[in-house]
Coordinates of C-alpha atoms and ligand atoms in Angstrom, one line a residue:
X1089 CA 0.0 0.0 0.0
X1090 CA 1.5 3.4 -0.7
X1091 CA 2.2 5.9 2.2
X1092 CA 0.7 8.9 0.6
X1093 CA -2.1 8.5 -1.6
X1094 CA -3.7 11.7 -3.7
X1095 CA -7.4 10.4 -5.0
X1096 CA -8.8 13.0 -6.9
X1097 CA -7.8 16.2 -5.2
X1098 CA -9.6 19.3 -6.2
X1099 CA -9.0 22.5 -4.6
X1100 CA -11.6 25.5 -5.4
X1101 CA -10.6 28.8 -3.1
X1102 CA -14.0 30.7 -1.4
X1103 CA -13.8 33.2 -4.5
X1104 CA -14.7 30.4 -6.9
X1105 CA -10.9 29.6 -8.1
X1106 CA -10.6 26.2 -9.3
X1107 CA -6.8 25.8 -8.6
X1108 CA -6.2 22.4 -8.6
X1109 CA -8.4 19.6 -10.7
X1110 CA -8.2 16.1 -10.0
X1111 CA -4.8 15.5 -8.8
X1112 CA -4.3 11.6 -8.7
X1113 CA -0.9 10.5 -6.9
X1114 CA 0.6 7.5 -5.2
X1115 CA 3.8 8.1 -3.0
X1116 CA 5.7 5.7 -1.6
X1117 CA 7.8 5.7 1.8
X1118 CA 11.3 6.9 1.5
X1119 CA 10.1 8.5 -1.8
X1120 CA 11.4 11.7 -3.2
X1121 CA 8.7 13.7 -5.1
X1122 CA 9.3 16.9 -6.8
X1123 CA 6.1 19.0 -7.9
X1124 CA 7.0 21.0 -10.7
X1125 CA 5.8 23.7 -12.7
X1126 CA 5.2 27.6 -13.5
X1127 CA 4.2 29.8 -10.9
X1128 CA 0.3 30.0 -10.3
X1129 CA 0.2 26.1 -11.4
X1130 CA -1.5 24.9 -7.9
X1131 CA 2.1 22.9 -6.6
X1132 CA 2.2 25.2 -3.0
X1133 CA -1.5 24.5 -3.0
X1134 CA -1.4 20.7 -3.2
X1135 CA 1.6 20.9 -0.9
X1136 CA -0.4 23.1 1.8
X1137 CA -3.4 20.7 1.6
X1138 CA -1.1 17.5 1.7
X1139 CA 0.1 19.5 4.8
X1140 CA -3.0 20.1 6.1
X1141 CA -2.4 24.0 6.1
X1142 CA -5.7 24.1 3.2
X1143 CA -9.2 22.1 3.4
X1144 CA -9.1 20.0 0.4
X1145 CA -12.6 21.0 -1.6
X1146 CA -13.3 18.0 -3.0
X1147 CA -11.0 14.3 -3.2
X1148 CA -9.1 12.0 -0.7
X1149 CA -5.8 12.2 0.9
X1150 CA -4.8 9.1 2.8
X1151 CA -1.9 9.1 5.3
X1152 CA -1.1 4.8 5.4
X1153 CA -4.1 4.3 4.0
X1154 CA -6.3 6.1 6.1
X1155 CA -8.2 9.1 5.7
X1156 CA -6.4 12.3 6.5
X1157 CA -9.1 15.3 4.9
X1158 CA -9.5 15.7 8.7
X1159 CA -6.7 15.1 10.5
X1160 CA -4.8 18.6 11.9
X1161 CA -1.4 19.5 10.7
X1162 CA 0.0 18.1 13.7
X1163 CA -1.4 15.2 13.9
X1164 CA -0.8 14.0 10.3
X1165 CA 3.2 13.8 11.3
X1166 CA 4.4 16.4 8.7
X1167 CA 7.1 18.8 8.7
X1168 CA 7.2 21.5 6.7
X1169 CA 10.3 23.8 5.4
X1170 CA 9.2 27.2 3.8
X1171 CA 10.4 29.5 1.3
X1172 CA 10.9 31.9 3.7
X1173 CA 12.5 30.2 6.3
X1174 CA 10.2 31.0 9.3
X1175 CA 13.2 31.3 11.9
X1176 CA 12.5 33.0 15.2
X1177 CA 15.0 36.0 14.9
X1178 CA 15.5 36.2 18.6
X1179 CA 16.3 32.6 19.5
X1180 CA 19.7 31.0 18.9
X1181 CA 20.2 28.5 16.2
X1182 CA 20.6 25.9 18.7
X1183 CA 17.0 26.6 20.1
X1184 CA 15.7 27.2 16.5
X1185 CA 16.5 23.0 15.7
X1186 CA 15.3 22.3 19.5
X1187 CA 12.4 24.0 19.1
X1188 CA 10.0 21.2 18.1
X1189 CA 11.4 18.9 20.7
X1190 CA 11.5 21.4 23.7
X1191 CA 7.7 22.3 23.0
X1192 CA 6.9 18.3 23.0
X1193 CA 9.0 18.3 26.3
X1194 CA 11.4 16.0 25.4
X1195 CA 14.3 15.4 27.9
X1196 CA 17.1 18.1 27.8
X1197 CA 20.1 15.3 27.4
X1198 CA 18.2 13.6 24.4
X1199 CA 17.7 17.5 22.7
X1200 CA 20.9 18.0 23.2
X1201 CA 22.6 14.8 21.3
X1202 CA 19.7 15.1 18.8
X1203 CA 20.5 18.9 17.9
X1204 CA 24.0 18.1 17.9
X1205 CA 23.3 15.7 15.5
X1206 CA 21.6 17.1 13.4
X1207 CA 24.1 20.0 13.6
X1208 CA 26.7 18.1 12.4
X1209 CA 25.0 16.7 9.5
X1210 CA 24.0 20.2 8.0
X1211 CA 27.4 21.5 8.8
X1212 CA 26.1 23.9 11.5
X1213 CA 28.7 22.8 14.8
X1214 CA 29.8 25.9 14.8
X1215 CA 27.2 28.3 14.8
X1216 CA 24.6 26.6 17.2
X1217 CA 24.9 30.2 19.3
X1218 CA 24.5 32.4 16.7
X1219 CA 20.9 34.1 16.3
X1220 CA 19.9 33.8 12.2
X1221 CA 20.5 37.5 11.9
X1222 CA 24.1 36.6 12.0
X1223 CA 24.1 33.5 9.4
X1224 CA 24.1 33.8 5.4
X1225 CA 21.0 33.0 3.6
X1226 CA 22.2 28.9 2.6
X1227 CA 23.0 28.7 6.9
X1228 CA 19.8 29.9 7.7
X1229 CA 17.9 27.3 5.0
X1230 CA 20.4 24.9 7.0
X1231 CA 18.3 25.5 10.0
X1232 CA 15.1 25.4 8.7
X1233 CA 16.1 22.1 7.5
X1234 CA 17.2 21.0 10.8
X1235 CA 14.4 22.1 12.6
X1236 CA 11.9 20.0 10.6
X1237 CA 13.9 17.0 10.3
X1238 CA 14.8 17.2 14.4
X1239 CA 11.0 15.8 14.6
X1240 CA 10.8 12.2 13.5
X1241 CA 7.9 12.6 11.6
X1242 CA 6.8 10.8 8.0
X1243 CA 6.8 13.0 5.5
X1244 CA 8.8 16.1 5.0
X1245 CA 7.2 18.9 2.3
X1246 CA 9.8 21.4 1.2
X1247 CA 7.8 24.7 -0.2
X1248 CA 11.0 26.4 -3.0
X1249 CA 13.1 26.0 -0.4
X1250 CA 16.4 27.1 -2.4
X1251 CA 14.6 30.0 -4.0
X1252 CA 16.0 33.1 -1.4
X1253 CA 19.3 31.5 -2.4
X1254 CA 22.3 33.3 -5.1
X1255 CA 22.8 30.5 -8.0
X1256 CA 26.1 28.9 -6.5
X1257 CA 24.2 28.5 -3.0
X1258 CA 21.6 26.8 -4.3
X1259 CA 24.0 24.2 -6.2
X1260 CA 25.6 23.4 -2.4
X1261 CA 21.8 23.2 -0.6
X1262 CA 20.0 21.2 -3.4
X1263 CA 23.7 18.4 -3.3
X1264 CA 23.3 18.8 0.6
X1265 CA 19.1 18.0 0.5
X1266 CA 20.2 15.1 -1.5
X1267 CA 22.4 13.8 1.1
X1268 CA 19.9 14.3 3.6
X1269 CA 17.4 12.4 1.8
X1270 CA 19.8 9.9 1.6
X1271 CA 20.7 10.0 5.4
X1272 CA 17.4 9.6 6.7
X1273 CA 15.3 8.1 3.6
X1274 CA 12.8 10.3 4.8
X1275 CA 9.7 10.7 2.1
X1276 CA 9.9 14.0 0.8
X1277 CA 7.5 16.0 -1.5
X1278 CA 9.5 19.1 -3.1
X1279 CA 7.7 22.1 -5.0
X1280 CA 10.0 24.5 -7.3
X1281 CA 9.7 26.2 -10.3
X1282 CA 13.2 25.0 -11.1
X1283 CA 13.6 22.1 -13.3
X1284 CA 17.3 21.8 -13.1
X1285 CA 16.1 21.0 -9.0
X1286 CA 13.7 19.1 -10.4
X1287 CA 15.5 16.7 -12.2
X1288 CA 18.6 16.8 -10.2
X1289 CA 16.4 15.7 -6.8
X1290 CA 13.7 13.9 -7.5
X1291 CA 12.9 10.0 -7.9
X1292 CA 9.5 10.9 -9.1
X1293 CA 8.5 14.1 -10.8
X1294 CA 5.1 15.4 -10.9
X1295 CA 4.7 18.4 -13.4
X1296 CA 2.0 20.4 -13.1
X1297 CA 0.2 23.3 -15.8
X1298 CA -2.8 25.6 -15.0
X1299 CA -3.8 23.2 -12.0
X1300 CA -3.7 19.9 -13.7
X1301 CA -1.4 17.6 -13.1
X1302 CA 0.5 17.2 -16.9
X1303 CA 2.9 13.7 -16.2
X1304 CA 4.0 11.8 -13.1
X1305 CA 7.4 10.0 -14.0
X1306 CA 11.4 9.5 -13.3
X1307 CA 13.5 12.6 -14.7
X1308 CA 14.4 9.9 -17.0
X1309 CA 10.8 8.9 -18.3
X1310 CA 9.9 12.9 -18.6
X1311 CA 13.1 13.7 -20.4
X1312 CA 13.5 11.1 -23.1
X1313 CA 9.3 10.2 -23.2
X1314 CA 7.8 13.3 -22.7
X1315 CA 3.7 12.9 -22.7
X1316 CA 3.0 15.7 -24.5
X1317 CA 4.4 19.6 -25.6
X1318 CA 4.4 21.3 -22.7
X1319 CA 6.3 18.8 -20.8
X1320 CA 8.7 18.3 -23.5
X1321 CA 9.0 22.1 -24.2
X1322 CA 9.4 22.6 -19.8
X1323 CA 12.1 19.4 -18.8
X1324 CA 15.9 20.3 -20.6
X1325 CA 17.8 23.0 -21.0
X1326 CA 17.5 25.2 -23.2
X1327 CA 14.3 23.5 -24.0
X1328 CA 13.4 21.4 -27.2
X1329 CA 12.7 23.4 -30.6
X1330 CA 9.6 23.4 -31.9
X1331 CA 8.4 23.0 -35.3
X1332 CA 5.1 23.9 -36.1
X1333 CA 3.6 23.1 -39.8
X1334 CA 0.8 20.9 -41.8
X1335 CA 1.6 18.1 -43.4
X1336 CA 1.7 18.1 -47.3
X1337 CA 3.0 14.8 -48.8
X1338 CA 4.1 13.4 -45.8
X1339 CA 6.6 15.9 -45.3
X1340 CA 6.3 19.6 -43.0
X1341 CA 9.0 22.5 -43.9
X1342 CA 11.7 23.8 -41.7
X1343 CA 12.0 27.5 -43.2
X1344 CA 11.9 26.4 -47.0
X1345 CA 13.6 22.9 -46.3
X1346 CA 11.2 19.8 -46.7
X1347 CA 11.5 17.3 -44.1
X1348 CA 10.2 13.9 -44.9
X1349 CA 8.8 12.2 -42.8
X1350 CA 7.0 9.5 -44.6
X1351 CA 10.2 7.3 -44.9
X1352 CA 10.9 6.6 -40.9
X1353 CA 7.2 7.7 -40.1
X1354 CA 4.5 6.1 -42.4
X1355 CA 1.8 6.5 -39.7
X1356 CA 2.3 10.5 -40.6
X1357 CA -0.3 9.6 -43.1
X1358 CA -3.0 9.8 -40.7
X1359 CA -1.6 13.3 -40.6
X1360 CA -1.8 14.2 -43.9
X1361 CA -3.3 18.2 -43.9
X1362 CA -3.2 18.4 -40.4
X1363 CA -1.2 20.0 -38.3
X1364 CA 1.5 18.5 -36.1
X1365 CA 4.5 19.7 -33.7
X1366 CA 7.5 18.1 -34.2
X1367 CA 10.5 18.9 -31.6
X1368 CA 13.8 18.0 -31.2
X1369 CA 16.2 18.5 -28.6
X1370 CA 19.2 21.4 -28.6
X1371 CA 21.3 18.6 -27.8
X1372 CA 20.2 16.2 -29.6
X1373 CA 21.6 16.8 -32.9
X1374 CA 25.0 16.5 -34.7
X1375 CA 26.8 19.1 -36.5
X1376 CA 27.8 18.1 -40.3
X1377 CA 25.9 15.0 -42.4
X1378 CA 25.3 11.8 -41.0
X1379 CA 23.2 9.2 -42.1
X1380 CA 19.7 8.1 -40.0
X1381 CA 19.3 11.6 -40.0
X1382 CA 17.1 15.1 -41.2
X1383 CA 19.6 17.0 -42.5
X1384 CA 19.6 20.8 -42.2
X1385 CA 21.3 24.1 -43.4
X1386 CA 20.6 27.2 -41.8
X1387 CA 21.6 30.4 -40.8
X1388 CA 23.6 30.9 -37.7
X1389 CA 21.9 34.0 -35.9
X1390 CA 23.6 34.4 -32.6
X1391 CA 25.9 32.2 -30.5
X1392 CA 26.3 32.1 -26.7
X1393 CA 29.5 30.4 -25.1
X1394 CA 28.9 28.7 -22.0
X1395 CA 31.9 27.0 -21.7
X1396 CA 32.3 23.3 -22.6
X1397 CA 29.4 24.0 -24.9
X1398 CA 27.7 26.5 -27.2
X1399 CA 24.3 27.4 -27.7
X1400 CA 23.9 28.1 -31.2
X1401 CA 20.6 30.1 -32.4
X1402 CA 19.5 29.1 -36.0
X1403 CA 17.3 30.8 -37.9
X1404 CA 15.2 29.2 -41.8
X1405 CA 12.6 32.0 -42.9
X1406 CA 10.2 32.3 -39.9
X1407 CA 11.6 28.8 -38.1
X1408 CA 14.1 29.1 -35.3
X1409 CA 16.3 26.8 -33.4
X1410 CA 18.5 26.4 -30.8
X1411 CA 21.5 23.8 -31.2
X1412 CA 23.9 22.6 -28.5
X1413 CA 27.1 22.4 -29.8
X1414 CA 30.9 21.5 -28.2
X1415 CA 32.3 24.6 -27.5
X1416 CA 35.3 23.9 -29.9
X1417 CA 32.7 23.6 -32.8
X1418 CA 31.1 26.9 -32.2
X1419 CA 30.4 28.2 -35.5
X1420 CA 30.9 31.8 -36.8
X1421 CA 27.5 34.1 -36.9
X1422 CA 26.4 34.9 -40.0
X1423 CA 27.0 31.9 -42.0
X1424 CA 25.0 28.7 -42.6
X1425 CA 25.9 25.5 -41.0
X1426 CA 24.5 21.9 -41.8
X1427 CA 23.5 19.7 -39.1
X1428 CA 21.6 16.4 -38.6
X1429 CA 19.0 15.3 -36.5
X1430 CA 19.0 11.9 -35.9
X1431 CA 15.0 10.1 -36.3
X1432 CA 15.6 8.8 -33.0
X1433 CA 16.1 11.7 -31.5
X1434 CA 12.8 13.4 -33.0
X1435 CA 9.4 13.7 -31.1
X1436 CA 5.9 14.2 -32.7
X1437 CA 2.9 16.0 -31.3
X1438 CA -0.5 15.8 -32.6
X1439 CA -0.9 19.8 -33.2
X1440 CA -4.1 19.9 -31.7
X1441 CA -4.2 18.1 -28.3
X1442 CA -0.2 18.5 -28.1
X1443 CA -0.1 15.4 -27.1
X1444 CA 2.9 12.9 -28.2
X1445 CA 1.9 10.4 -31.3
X1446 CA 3.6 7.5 -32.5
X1447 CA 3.6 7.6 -36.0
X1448 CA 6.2 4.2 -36.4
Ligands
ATP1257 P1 4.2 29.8 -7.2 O1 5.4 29.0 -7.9 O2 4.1 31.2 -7.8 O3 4.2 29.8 -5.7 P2 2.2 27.8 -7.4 O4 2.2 26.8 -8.5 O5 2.7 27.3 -6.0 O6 2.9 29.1 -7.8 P3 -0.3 28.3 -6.0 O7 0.3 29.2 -5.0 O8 -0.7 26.9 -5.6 O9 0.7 28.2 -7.3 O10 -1.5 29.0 -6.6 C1 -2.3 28.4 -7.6 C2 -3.4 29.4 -8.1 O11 -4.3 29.6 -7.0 C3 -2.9 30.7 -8.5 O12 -3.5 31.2 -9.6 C4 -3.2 31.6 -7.3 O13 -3.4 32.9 -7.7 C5 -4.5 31.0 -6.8 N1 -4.6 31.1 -5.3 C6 -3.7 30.9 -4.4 N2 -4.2 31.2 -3.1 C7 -5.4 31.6 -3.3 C8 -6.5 32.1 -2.5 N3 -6.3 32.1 -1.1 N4 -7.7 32.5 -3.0 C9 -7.8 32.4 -4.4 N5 -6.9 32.0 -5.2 C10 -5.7 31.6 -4.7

């Protein structure tokens, strides 16, 4: 039986916002779920009703297979790290991680080895007197962390807890949530907007759009099979190109240059005068001819160096492109290069629903 389960979970706020529609999730102990998506999607909602901080309108949450609509925050055994850390500003960090033990009266000795503890894992020995006023931003998520995981509760929900973070900071705290997960196999649910975090966290991955719950699957399964456009177009960096056009003869133009699909795709038939989306990834081509391949020349618009690769902005009449290129093959602007994009690197969307088809 899983340890969280999410049956049809509606949430509609007192003014008549419908925020989140039938969101349908298993979760498993020890599990690490991210929730991902645009801001205003409904992830801090689902979180705050998974935490019991929101009435769920409509649906079943179960805690162990029991029903939890009811249950107080408290007493579903959650802990919950915020956005915005929530320290109190005029206790010391030591009493900051104890706080949840000294209000359940636990035994000073035992407080004392567990915030020690726990100290030591998030690299906080040596500040256990400070007051947060005198720790950096990444020390003070440090003891938000601490002071939910202190409590040996289930489930831990983590509310864009990186996001008051500079870029480098959030690289150490998202390697160092990691480890954590990994120390106390703790089941975790995760909301950011980031998909970098996303994919770099998660076992499971649960993107969201407009309050519906778009896939549910590995950062593997949503990078390589992605369900439909937006999820392909929101997991990678930069994200995959688009291609919009109808297909005439089997075939849809990039700019002026046919591509044929018919060959490698005869169910594109079914799509003949219709329109279709077909994507491929920055990084998922090859500069230069190759065989198994589209083959493409096209204007080279604008080039960014990142280091030990290039993002390369194309351009073919109204179409554009990014490629992702090896640094050392970064190509002059201005010019036209040929590239190749492998058919098993190309995805197909139906240009109505969006969603993937499988046109073998
Ligand atoms: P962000 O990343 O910006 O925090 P989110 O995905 O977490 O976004 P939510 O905070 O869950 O989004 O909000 C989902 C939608 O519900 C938004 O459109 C928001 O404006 C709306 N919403 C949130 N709280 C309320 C409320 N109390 N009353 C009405 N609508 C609300």
């Amino acid at each position: 039986m899983a340890y969280l389960t999410l049956k049809n979970i509606n949430k509609i706020y007192p003014n008549g916002f419908h925020a989140v529609h039938n969101f349908n999730l298993e979760i498993e102990k020890g599990e690490f779920v991210v929730f991902v998506g645009p801001s205003g999607c409904g992830k801090s909602t689902t979180l705050r009703m998974i935490a019991g901080l929101e009435d769920i309108s409509n649906g079943e949450f179960l805690i162990n297979g029991k029903r939890a609509n009811e249950m107080g925050p408290r007493e579903r055994e959650i802990a919950m790290v915020f956005q915005s850390y929530a320290l109190y500003p005029q206790m010391t960090v030591f009493d900051n991680i104890a706080f949840g033990l000294t209000l359940q009266g636990v035994d000073e000795d035992i407080i004392e080895e567990r915030v020690k503890n726990i100290a030591g894992i998030l690299g906080l020995t040596d500040y256990l007197d400070r007051l947060p006023r005198a720790l950096s931003g990444g020390q003070r998520q440090r003891v938000a962390i601490g002071r939910a995981i202190i409590r040996k509760v289930g489930v831990f929900l983590m509310d864009e807890p990186l996001s008051n973070l500079d870029a480098k900071q959030r690289v150490t705290m998202r390697y160092e949530i990691a480890q954590i997960h990994q120390n106390t196999g703790a089941t975790t649910i995760y909301v950011t907007h980031d998909q970098t975090e996303a994919m770099t966290l998660a076992d499971r991955i649960v993107v969201m759009k407009d309050g519906y719950v778009q896939q549910v699957g590995t950062p593997y399964e949503l990078y390589f099979e992605p369900q439909n456009v937006f999820v392909a177009g929101f997991i990678g960096e930069p994200p995959m190109n688009f291609l919009r056009g109808t297909v005439k003869n089997g075939a849809i133009k990039f700019g002026d240059i046919p591509l044929d699909l018919s060959k490698k795709l005869p169910g594109i038939q079914k799509y003949e005068g219709k329109e279709i989306v077909f994507g491929f990834r920055p990084e998922g081509i090859k500069l230069g001819q190759h065989d198994g391949a589209y083959q493409l020349t096209c204007n080279v618009e604008l080039t960014e160096m990142l280091g030990d690769n290039t993002n390369v902005y194309i351009t073919a009449g109204k179409d554009q492109a990014i490629l992702k290129v090896d640094s050392h093959d970064t190509p002059e602007t201005d010019v036209d290069i040929t590239f190749s994009i492998p058919y098993e690197s190309v995805y197909l969307f139906d240009g109505e629903t969006e969603k993937v088809i499988d046109c073998k």
